[in-house]
PDB file of C-alpha atoms and ligand atoms in Angstrom:
ATOM      1  CA  MET A   1       9.982  -3.452 -18.394  1.00 67.00           C
ATOM      2  CA  VAL A   2      10.411  -0.329 -16.330  1.00 83.00           C
ATOM      3  CA  ARG A   3       7.618  -0.093 -13.802  1.00 96.00           C
ATOM      4  CA  ARG A   4       6.527   3.392 -12.797  1.00 97.00           C
ATOM      5  CA  PRO A   5       7.354   3.909  -9.131  1.00 98.00           C
ATOM      6  CA  PHE A   6       4.488   4.391  -6.717  1.00 98.00           C
ATOM      7  CA  ILE A   7       4.774   6.077  -3.320  1.00 98.00           C
ATOM      8  CA  ALA A   8       1.750   6.034  -1.017  1.00 98.00           C
ATOM      9  CA  GLY A   9       1.311   7.504   2.454  1.00 98.00           C
ATOM     10  CA  ASN A  10      -0.804   5.674   5.014  1.00 98.00           C
ATOM     11  CA  TRP A  11      -1.867   8.201   7.621  1.00 98.00           C
ATOM     12  CA  LYS A  12      -3.648   5.546   9.697  1.00 98.00           C
ATOM     13  CA  MET A  13      -5.704   6.985  12.608  1.00 98.00           C
ATOM     14  CA  ASN A  14      -3.295   9.830  13.183  1.00 98.00           C
ATOM     15  CA  THR A  15      -4.671  13.167  12.026  1.00 98.00           C
ATOM     16  CA  THR A  16      -7.409  15.591  12.910  1.00 98.00           C
ATOM     17  CA  ARG A  17      -9.328  17.154  10.056  1.00 98.00           C
ATOM     18  CA  SER A  18      -7.291  20.358  10.130  1.00 98.00           C
ATOM     19  CA  GLU A  19      -3.994  18.462  10.377  1.00 98.00           C
ATOM     20  CA  ALA A  20      -5.006  16.356   7.376  1.00 98.00           C
ATOM     21  CA  VAL A  21      -5.846  19.421   5.310  1.00 98.00           C
ATOM     22  CA  GLN A  22      -2.654  21.228   6.336  1.00 98.00           C
ATOM     23  CA  LEU A  23      -0.546  18.158   5.571  1.00 98.00           C
ATOM     24  CA  VAL A  24      -2.003  17.527   2.136  1.00 98.00           C
ATOM     25  CA  ARG A  25      -1.589  21.183   1.210  1.00 98.00           C
ATOM     26  CA  ALA A  26       2.064  21.116   2.220  1.00 98.00           C
ATOM     27  CA  VAL A  27       2.756  17.843   0.390  1.00 98.00           C
ATOM     28  CA  ARG A  28       0.946  19.020  -2.698  1.00 98.00           C
ATOM     29  CA  GLU A  29       3.012  22.181  -2.828  1.00 98.00           C
ATOM     30  CA  ALA A  30       6.272  20.329  -2.202  1.00 98.00           C
ATOM     31  CA  VAL A  31       5.775  17.834  -5.033  1.00 98.00           C
ATOM     32  CA  ALA A  32       4.337  20.236  -7.606  1.00 96.00           C
ATOM     33  CA  GLY A  33       6.028  19.543 -10.918  1.00 95.00           C
ATOM     34  CA  VAL A  34       7.464  16.167  -9.873  1.00 97.00           C
ATOM     35  CA  GLU A  35       6.999  13.669 -12.699  1.00 97.00           C
ATOM     36  CA  GLY A  36       7.695  10.004 -13.312  1.00 97.00           C
ATOM     37  CA  VAL A  37       6.173   8.702 -10.093  1.00 98.00           C
ATOM     38  CA  ASP A  38       2.648   7.836  -8.981  1.00 98.00           C
ATOM     39  CA  MET A  39       1.745   9.308  -5.584  1.00 98.00           C
ATOM     40  CA  ALA A  40      -1.136   8.810  -3.199  1.00 98.00           C
ATOM     41  CA  VAL A  41      -2.199   9.718   0.313  1.00 98.00           C
ATOM     42  CA  CYS A  42      -4.550   7.581   2.399  1.00 99.00           C
ATOM     43  CA  PRO A  43      -6.131   9.705   5.145  1.00 98.00           C
ATOM     44  CA  PRO A  44      -8.589   8.493   7.789  1.00 98.00           C
ATOM     45  CA  SER A  45     -11.836   7.745   5.942  1.00 98.00           C
ATOM     46  CA  VAL A  46     -13.834  10.548   7.575  1.00 98.00           C
ATOM     47  CA  TYR A  47     -11.409  13.030   6.017  1.00 98.00           C
ATOM     48  CA  LEU A  48     -11.266  11.507   2.520  1.00 98.00           C
ATOM     49  CA  ASP A  49     -13.665  14.122   1.218  1.00 98.00           C
ATOM     50  CA  ALA A  50     -11.777  17.046   2.738  1.00 98.00           C
ATOM     51  CA  VAL A  51      -8.384  15.780   1.572  1.00 98.00           C
ATOM     52  CA  GLY A  52      -9.783  14.896  -1.857  1.00 98.00           C
ATOM     53  CA  ALA A  53     -11.008  18.471  -2.257  1.00 98.00           C
ATOM     54  CA  GLU A  54      -7.439  19.675  -1.700  1.00 98.00           C
ATOM     55  CA  LEU A  55      -6.162  17.277  -4.357  1.00 98.00           C
ATOM     56  CA  LYS A  56      -8.295  18.597  -7.223  1.00 95.00           C
ATOM     57  CA  ASP A  57      -6.126  18.968 -10.345  1.00 93.00           C
ATOM     58  CA  SER A  58      -3.130  17.555  -8.513  1.00 97.00           C
ATOM     59  CA  ALA A  59      -1.026  14.533  -9.496  1.00 97.00           C
ATOM     60  CA  ILE A  60      -1.495  13.077  -6.011  1.00 98.00           C
ATOM     61  CA  ALA A  61      -4.207  10.432  -5.875  1.00 98.00           C
ATOM     62  CA  LEU A  62      -6.505   9.631  -2.986  1.00 98.00           C
ATOM     63  CA  GLY A  63      -6.565   6.234  -1.294  1.00 98.00           C
ATOM     64  CA  ALA A  64      -8.557   4.645   1.520  1.00 98.00           C
ATOM     65  CA  GLN A  65      -7.110   2.476   4.279  1.00 98.00           C
ATOM     66  CA  ASN A  66      -9.764  -0.246   4.116  1.00 98.00           C
ATOM     67  CA  MET A  67     -13.202  -1.119   2.752  1.00 98.00           C
ATOM     68  CA  TYR A  68     -15.842  -3.836   3.025  1.00 98.00           C
ATOM     69  CA  HIS A  69     -16.524  -6.344   0.268  1.00 98.00           C
ATOM     70  CA  GLN A  70     -20.313  -5.987   0.143  1.00 98.00           C
ATOM     71  CA  ALA A  71     -21.847  -3.387  -2.175  1.00 97.00           C
ATOM     72  CA  LYS A  72     -24.442  -2.086   0.308  1.00 97.00           C
ATOM     73  CA  GLY A  73     -26.712  -3.057   3.155  1.00 98.00           C
ATOM     74  CA  ALA A  74     -26.815  -3.597   6.885  1.00 98.00           C
ATOM     75  CA  PHE A  75     -23.079  -3.567   7.653  1.00 98.00           C
ATOM     76  CA  THR A  76     -22.803  -1.022  10.441  1.00 98.00           C
ATOM     77  CA  GLY A  77     -19.611   0.980  10.343  1.00 97.00           C
ATOM     78  CA  GLU A  78     -18.394  -0.339   7.009  1.00 98.00           C
ATOM     79  CA  LEU A  79     -17.696   1.446   3.710  1.00 98.00           C
ATOM     80  CA  SER A  80     -18.201   0.075   0.206  1.00 98.00           C
ATOM     81  CA  ALA A  81     -15.979   0.388  -2.853  1.00 98.00           C
ATOM     82  CA  ALA A  82     -18.623   2.579  -4.497  1.00 98.00           C
ATOM     83  CA  MET A  83     -18.534   4.967  -1.537  1.00 98.00           C
ATOM     84  CA  LEU A  84     -14.764   5.261  -1.827  1.00 98.00           C
ATOM     85  CA  LEU A  85     -15.030   5.946  -5.555  1.00 98.00           C
ATOM     86  CA  ASP A  86     -17.735   8.482  -4.827  1.00 98.00           C
ATOM     87  CA  VAL A  87     -15.360  10.559  -2.685  1.00 98.00           C
ATOM     88  CA  GLY A  88     -12.619  10.346  -5.307  1.00 98.00           C
ATOM     89  CA  CYS A  89     -10.515   7.375  -4.223  1.00 98.00           C
ATOM     90  CA  GLN A  90      -8.404   5.592  -6.799  1.00 98.00           C
ATOM     91  CA  TYR A  91      -6.648   3.245  -4.367  1.00 98.00           C
ATOM     92  CA  VAL A  92      -7.543   1.200  -1.314  1.00 99.00           C
ATOM     93  CA  ILE A  93      -5.086  -0.447   1.082  1.00 99.00           C
ATOM     94  CA  LEU A  94      -6.214  -4.010   1.839  1.00 98.00           C
ATOM     95  CA  GLY A  95      -4.859  -6.544   4.301  1.00 98.00           C
ATOM     96  CA  HIS A  96      -2.592  -4.135   6.150  1.00 98.00           C
ATOM     97  CA  SER A  97      -0.808  -6.014   8.933  1.00 97.00           C
ATOM     98  CA  GLU A  98      -2.667  -3.971  11.542  1.00 97.00           C
ATOM     99  CA  ARG A  99      -5.939  -5.209  10.092  1.00 98.00           C
ATOM    100  CA  ARG A 100      -4.649  -8.772   9.853  1.00 97.00           C
ATOM    101  CA  HIS A 101      -3.078  -8.917  13.306  1.00 96.00           C
ATOM    102  CA  ILE A 102      -5.093  -6.489  15.442  1.00 97.00           C
ATOM    103  CA  LEU A 103      -8.495  -6.780  13.765  1.00 97.00           C
ATOM    104  CA  GLY A 104      -8.246 -10.425  12.772  1.00 97.00           C
ATOM    105  CA  GLU A 105      -8.619 -10.221   8.993  1.00 98.00           C
ATOM    106  CA  SER A 106      -7.916 -13.484   7.206  1.00 98.00           C
ATOM    107  CA  ASN A 107      -6.623 -14.040   3.689  1.00 98.00           C
ATOM    108  CA  GLU A 108     -10.207 -14.949   2.727  1.00 98.00           C
ATOM    109  CA  ASP A 109     -11.485 -11.612   4.061  1.00 98.00           C
ATOM    110  CA  VAL A 110      -8.782  -9.757   2.167  1.00 98.00           C
ATOM    111  CA  CYS A 111      -9.493 -11.750  -0.990  1.00 98.00           C
ATOM    112  CA  ARG A 112     -13.195 -10.840  -0.941  1.00 98.00           C
ATOM    113  CA  LYS A 113     -12.233  -7.192  -0.624  1.00 98.00           C
ATOM    114  CA  VAL A 114      -9.700  -7.451  -3.454  1.00 98.00           C
ATOM    115  CA  HIS A 115     -12.395  -8.829  -5.776  1.00 98.00           C
ATOM    116  CA  ALA A 116     -14.876  -6.127  -4.771  1.00 98.00           C
ATOM    117  CA  ALA A 117     -12.282  -3.364  -5.217  1.00 98.00           C
ATOM    118  CA  LEU A 118     -11.231  -4.606  -8.652  1.00 98.00           C
ATOM    119  CA  ALA A 119     -14.808  -5.064  -9.807  1.00 98.00           C
ATOM    120  CA  ALA A 120     -15.561  -1.469  -8.800  1.00 98.00           C
ATOM    121  CA  GLY A 121     -12.481  -0.070 -10.533  1.00 98.00           C
ATOM    122  CA  LEU A 122     -10.387   0.698  -7.448  1.00 98.00           C
ATOM    123  CA  THR A 123      -6.720  -0.294  -7.379  1.00 98.00           C
ATOM    124  CA  PRO A 124      -6.050  -2.434  -4.316  1.00 98.00           C
ATOM    125  CA  ILE A 125      -2.727  -2.125  -2.511  1.00 99.00           C
ATOM    126  CA  VAL A 126      -2.522  -5.596  -1.013  1.00 98.00           C
ATOM    127  CA  CYS A 127      -0.199  -5.898   1.977  1.00 98.00           C
ATOM    128  CA  VAL A 128       1.745  -9.042   2.845  1.00 98.00           C
ATOM    129  CA  GLY A 129       4.516  -9.624   5.362  1.00 98.00           C
ATOM    130  CA  GLU A 130       5.860 -11.840   8.081  1.00 98.00           C
ATOM    131  CA  THR A 131       6.178 -11.244  11.827  1.00 98.00           C
ATOM    132  CA  LYS A 132       9.523 -11.313  13.639  1.00 97.00           C
ATOM    133  CA  ASP A 133       8.829 -14.802  14.978  1.00 98.00           C
ATOM    134  CA  GLU A 134       7.971 -16.063  11.513  1.00 98.00           C
ATOM    135  CA  ARG A 135      11.177 -14.572  10.076  1.00 97.00           C
ATOM    136  CA  ASP A 136      13.235 -16.060  12.898  1.00 97.00           C
ATOM    137  CA  ALA A 137      11.624 -19.446  12.203  1.00 98.00           C
ATOM    138  CA  LYS A 138      12.620 -19.038   8.530  1.00 98.00           C
ATOM    139  CA  LYS A 139       9.007 -18.996   7.443  1.00 98.00           C
ATOM    140  CA  THR A 140       9.113 -15.673   5.575  1.00 98.00           C
ATOM    141  CA  THR A 141       8.653 -17.114   2.082  1.00 98.00           C
ATOM    142  CA  ASP A 142       5.884 -19.481   3.213  1.00 98.00           C
ATOM    143  CA  ILE A 143       3.936 -16.707   4.971  1.00 98.00           C
ATOM    144  CA  VAL A 144       4.322 -14.252   2.122  1.00 98.00           C
ATOM    145  CA  ALA A 145       3.273 -16.946  -0.385  1.00 98.00           C
ATOM    146  CA  GLU A 146       0.265 -17.909   1.721  1.00 98.00           C
ATOM    147  CA  GLN A 147      -0.828 -14.268   1.972  1.00 98.00           C
ATOM    148  CA  PHE A 148      -0.118 -13.490  -1.685  1.00 98.00           C
ATOM    149  CA  PHE A 149      -1.896 -16.535  -3.136  1.00 98.00           C
ATOM    150  CA  GLY A 150      -4.660 -16.412  -0.518  1.00 98.00           C
ATOM    151  CA  SER A 151      -5.398 -12.722  -0.974  1.00 98.00           C
ATOM    152  CA  LEU A 152      -5.388 -12.987  -4.769  1.00 98.00           C
ATOM    153  CA  ALA A 153      -7.239 -16.300  -5.124  1.00 98.00           C
ATOM    154  CA  GLY A 154      -9.447 -16.203  -8.205  1.00 98.00           C
ATOM    155  CA  VAL A 155      -7.945 -12.949  -9.487  1.00 98.00           C
ATOM    156  CA  SER A 156      -7.402 -13.150 -13.264  1.00 97.00           C
ATOM    157  CA  SER A 157      -4.197 -12.165 -15.057  1.00 96.00           C
ATOM    158  CA  ASP A 158      -5.760  -8.998 -16.433  1.00 95.00           C
ATOM    159  CA  GLN A 159      -6.923  -8.019 -12.962  1.00 97.00           C
ATOM    160  CA  ALA A 160      -3.587  -8.932 -11.378  1.00 97.00           C
ATOM    161  CA  ALA A 161      -1.772  -6.465 -13.615  1.00 96.00           C
ATOM    162  CA  ARG A 162      -3.791  -3.700 -11.896  1.00 96.00           C
ATOM    163  CA  VAL A 163      -3.008  -4.819  -8.353  1.00 98.00           C
ATOM    164  CA  VAL A 164      -0.242  -3.266  -6.264  1.00 98.00           C
ATOM    165  CA  ILE A 165       1.454  -5.496  -3.692  1.00 98.00           C
ATOM    166  CA  ALA A 166       3.092  -4.001  -0.607  1.00 98.00           C
ATOM    167  CA  TYR A 167       5.688  -6.162   1.117  1.00 98.00           C
ATOM    168  CA  GLU A 168       5.590  -4.964   4.705  1.00 98.00           C
ATOM    169  CA  PRO A 169       7.513  -7.039   7.201  1.00 98.00           C
ATOM    170  CA  VAL A 170       5.524  -6.644  10.413  1.00 97.00           C
ATOM    171  CA  TRP A 171       8.691  -6.264  12.495  1.00 98.00           C
ATOM    172  CA  ALA A 172       9.639  -3.196  10.448  1.00 97.00           C
ATOM    173  CA  ILE A 173       6.311  -1.364  10.669  1.00 96.00           C
ATOM    174  CA  GLY A 174       6.457   1.631  12.964  1.00 94.00           C
ATOM    175  CA  THR A 175       9.513   0.274  14.735  1.00 96.00           C
ATOM    176  CA  GLY A 176      12.316   2.257  13.149  1.00 95.00           C
ATOM    177  CA  VAL A 177      13.898  -1.085  12.207  1.00 96.00           C
ATOM    178  CA  VAL A 178      13.969  -1.047   8.425  1.00 96.00           C
ATOM    179  CA  ALA A 179      14.623  -4.171   6.376  1.00 96.00           C
ATOM    180  CA  THR A 180      18.031  -4.086   4.740  1.00 97.00           C
ATOM    181  CA  VAL A 181      18.213  -3.716   1.000  1.00 97.00           C
ATOM    182  CA  ASP A 182      19.185  -7.404   0.809  1.00 97.00           C
ATOM    183  CA  GLU A 183      16.355  -8.590   3.087  1.00 97.00           C
ATOM    184  CA  ALA A 184      13.729  -6.601   1.212  1.00 98.00           C
ATOM    185  CA  GLY A 185      15.222  -7.361  -2.211  1.00 98.00           C
ATOM    186  CA  GLU A 186      15.151 -11.088  -1.520  1.00 98.00           C
ATOM    187  CA  VAL A 187      11.440 -11.119  -0.629  1.00 98.00           C
ATOM    188  CA  HIS A 188      10.518  -8.821  -3.529  1.00 98.00           C
ATOM    189  CA  ALA A 189      12.354 -11.119  -5.955  1.00 98.00           C
ATOM    190  CA  SER A 190      10.594 -14.138  -4.509  1.00 98.00           C
ATOM    191  CA  LEU A 191       7.213 -12.372  -4.827  1.00 98.00           C
ATOM    192  CA  ARG A 192       8.053 -11.587  -8.464  1.00 98.00           C
ATOM    193  CA  GLY A 193       8.758 -15.296  -8.959  1.00 98.00           C
ATOM    194  CA  MET A 194       5.386 -16.212  -7.414  1.00 98.00           C
ATOM    195  CA  MET A 195       3.667 -13.752  -9.747  1.00 98.00           C
ATOM    196  CA  ALA A 196       5.465 -15.205 -12.765  1.00 98.00           C
ATOM    197  CA  GLY A 197       4.510 -18.748 -11.741  1.00 98.00           C
ATOM    198  CA  ARG A 198       0.895 -17.790 -11.341  1.00 98.00           C
ATOM    199  CA  TYR A 199       0.325 -15.190 -14.059  1.00 98.00           C
ATOM    200  CA  GLY A 200       3.285 -15.545 -16.445  1.00 97.00           C
ATOM    201  CA  ALA A 201       6.386 -13.396 -16.805  1.00 97.00           C
ATOM    202  CA  ALA A 202       4.746 -10.595 -18.800  1.00 97.00           C
ATOM    203  CA  ILE A 203       2.108  -9.894 -16.144  1.00 97.00           C
ATOM    204  CA  ALA A 204       4.570 -10.389 -13.282  1.00 97.00           C
ATOM    205  CA  ASP A 205       6.711  -7.754 -14.926  1.00 97.00           C
ATOM    206  CA  GLN A 206       3.889  -5.215 -14.735  1.00 97.00           C
ATOM    207  CA  ILE A 207       2.848  -5.691 -11.104  1.00 98.00           C
ATOM    208  CA  ARG A 208       4.316  -3.108  -8.783  1.00 98.00           C
ATOM    209  CA  ILE A 209       5.664  -4.235  -5.429  1.00 98.00           C
ATOM    210  CA  GLN A 210       6.070  -1.526  -2.804  1.00 98.00           C
ATOM    211  CA  TYR A 211       8.216  -1.948   0.273  1.00 98.00           C
ATOM    212  CA  GLY A 212       6.809  -0.723   3.581  1.00 98.00           C
ATOM    213  CA  GLY A 213       8.279  -0.630   7.087  1.00 98.00           C
ATOM    214  CA  SER A 214      10.084   2.359   8.603  1.00 97.00           C
ATOM    215  CA  VAL A 215      10.810   4.018   5.263  1.00 98.00           C
ATOM    216  CA  THR A 216      12.266   7.505   5.784  1.00 98.00           C
ATOM    217  CA  ASP A 217      13.748  10.162   3.567  1.00 98.00           C
ATOM    218  CA  GLU A 218      17.136   8.832   4.644  1.00 98.00           C
ATOM    219  CA  ASN A 219      16.741   5.178   3.654  1.00 98.00           C
ATOM    220  CA  ALA A 220      14.291   5.526   0.733  1.00 98.00           C
ATOM    221  CA  ALA A 221      16.836   6.041  -2.042  1.00 98.00           C
ATOM    222  CA  ASP A 222      18.740   2.850  -1.154  1.00 98.00           C
ATOM    223  CA  LEU A 223      15.596   0.734  -0.959  1.00 98.00           C
ATOM    224  CA  LEU A 224      14.164   2.190  -4.163  1.00 97.00           C
ATOM    225  CA  SER A 225      17.383   1.459  -6.030  1.00 97.00           C
ATOM    226  CA  VAL A 226      16.618  -2.280  -5.829  1.00 97.00           C
ATOM    227  CA  SER A 227      15.214  -3.472  -9.155  1.00 93.00           C
ATOM    228  CA  ASP A 228      12.225  -5.354  -7.701  1.00 97.00           C
ATOM    229  CA  ILE A 229      11.268  -2.557  -5.283  1.00 98.00           C
ATOM    230  CA  ASP A 230       8.861  -0.381  -7.224  1.00 98.00           C
ATOM    231  CA  GLY A 231       7.869   2.121  -4.586  1.00 98.00           C
ATOM    232  CA  ALA A 232       7.013   2.481  -0.932  1.00 98.00           C
ATOM    233  CA  LEU A 233       4.034   2.373   1.374  1.00 98.00           C
ATOM    234  CA  VAL A 234       4.957   4.856   4.069  1.00 98.00           C
ATOM    235  CA  GLY A 235       3.400   5.197   7.518  1.00 98.00           C
ATOM    236  CA  GLY A 236       5.091   7.487  10.057  1.00 98.00           C
ATOM    237  CA  ALA A 237       7.171   9.493   7.586  1.00 98.00           C
ATOM    238  CA  SER A 238       4.108  10.210   5.448  1.00 98.00           C
ATOM    239  CA  LEU A 239       2.777  12.373   8.296  1.00 98.00           C
ATOM    240  CA  LYS A 240       5.787  14.669   8.021  1.00 98.00           C
ATOM    241  CA  ALA A 241       5.493  17.369   5.401  1.00 98.00           C
ATOM    242  CA  GLY A 242       9.272  17.658   5.404  1.00 97.00           C
ATOM    243  CA  SER A 243       9.906  13.952   4.754  1.00 98.00           C
ATOM    244  CA  PHE A 244       7.211  12.490   2.524  1.00 98.00           C
ATOM    245  CA  PRO A 245       7.957  14.726  -0.485  1.00 98.00           C
ATOM    246  CA  LYS A 246      11.641  13.767  -0.187  1.00 98.00           C
ATOM    247  CA  ILE A 247      10.682  10.077  -0.334  1.00 98.00           C
ATOM    248  CA  ILE A 248       8.639  10.804  -3.453  1.00 98.00           C
ATOM    249  CA  ARG A 249      11.577  12.618  -5.029  1.00 98.00           C
ATOM    250  CA  ALA A 250      13.900   9.736  -4.136  1.00 98.00           C
ATOM    251  CA  ALA A 251      11.782   7.505  -6.393  1.00 97.00           C
ATOM    252  CA  VAL A 252      12.641   9.541  -9.459  1.00 95.00           C
ATOM    253  CA  SER A 253      16.196  10.590  -8.788  1.00 79.00           C
TER     254      SER A 253
HETATM  255  C1  PEP B   1       2.674   1.043   7.374  1.00 80.55           C
HETATM  256  O1  PEP B   1       1.970   1.015   8.356  1.00 80.55           O
HETATM  257  O2  PEP B   1       2.188   0.710   6.270  1.00 80.55           O
HETATM  258  C2  PEP B   1       4.058   1.447   7.522  1.00 80.55           C
HETATM  259  C3  PEP B   1       4.893   1.046   6.627  1.00 80.55           C
HETATM  260  O3  PEP B   1       4.365   2.175   8.650  1.00 80.55           O
HETATM  261  P1  PEP B   1       5.806   2.840   8.996  1.00 80.55           P
HETATM  262  O4  PEP B   1       6.319   3.503   7.722  1.00 80.55           O
HETATM  263  O5  PEP B   1       5.531   3.834  10.063  1.00 80.55           O
HETATM  264  O6  PEP B   1       6.699   1.724   9.429  1.00 80.55           O
END
């Protein structure tokens, strides 16, 4: 099966309101008419509304960078899936390495969020990936398996087909050190095998696996040429109006 590529930009905590609006306008214009690829931008949550307004009638979808698993209540500072849907989100990034490693999110936390996102009709982009020490200790497959199975515990086959996985080696995020095509390809293939073992080959074949970690307009085409790499989750380069559209175009060329 040919999976439709999916390129998403994670703007993290890096834009002002006017920068976010300017950036989305520029990206929107630069990718007008591009077909055959799903695209999304994930601005800081306070600007979701403003960026969403700029995306009306555009092929670029809106995504959030995080959410909480509860539907409502006394959870100061948190946002629910329904709130994200309400401002037009289709996607939500869950379990990003910065949330796992800086903010202490566990696989159980991520799993609760995955269930809440799916139940609400949001598509979760679930991030997994090993640190440099874990890779050096040859624990990459174990860590990725632990995060994949832990974050998707209790997720049914039908639900799994709607999930996007992002393989993001922590050592490659924001460092300029990109995984080689072989390094990334090996982990993506092993993730595909885990999916097949858990959900069967037909479902595994439908689940998209993005690569993330220092993707640029210069290395995107090579990475996206790998059969198990179905797109990219892009941090730094997604903030550049000159680069992100080129990464999107690389997915369809
Ligand atoms: C990310 O944070 O998801 C990411 C991949 O960042 P960068 O592209 O900057 O490495």
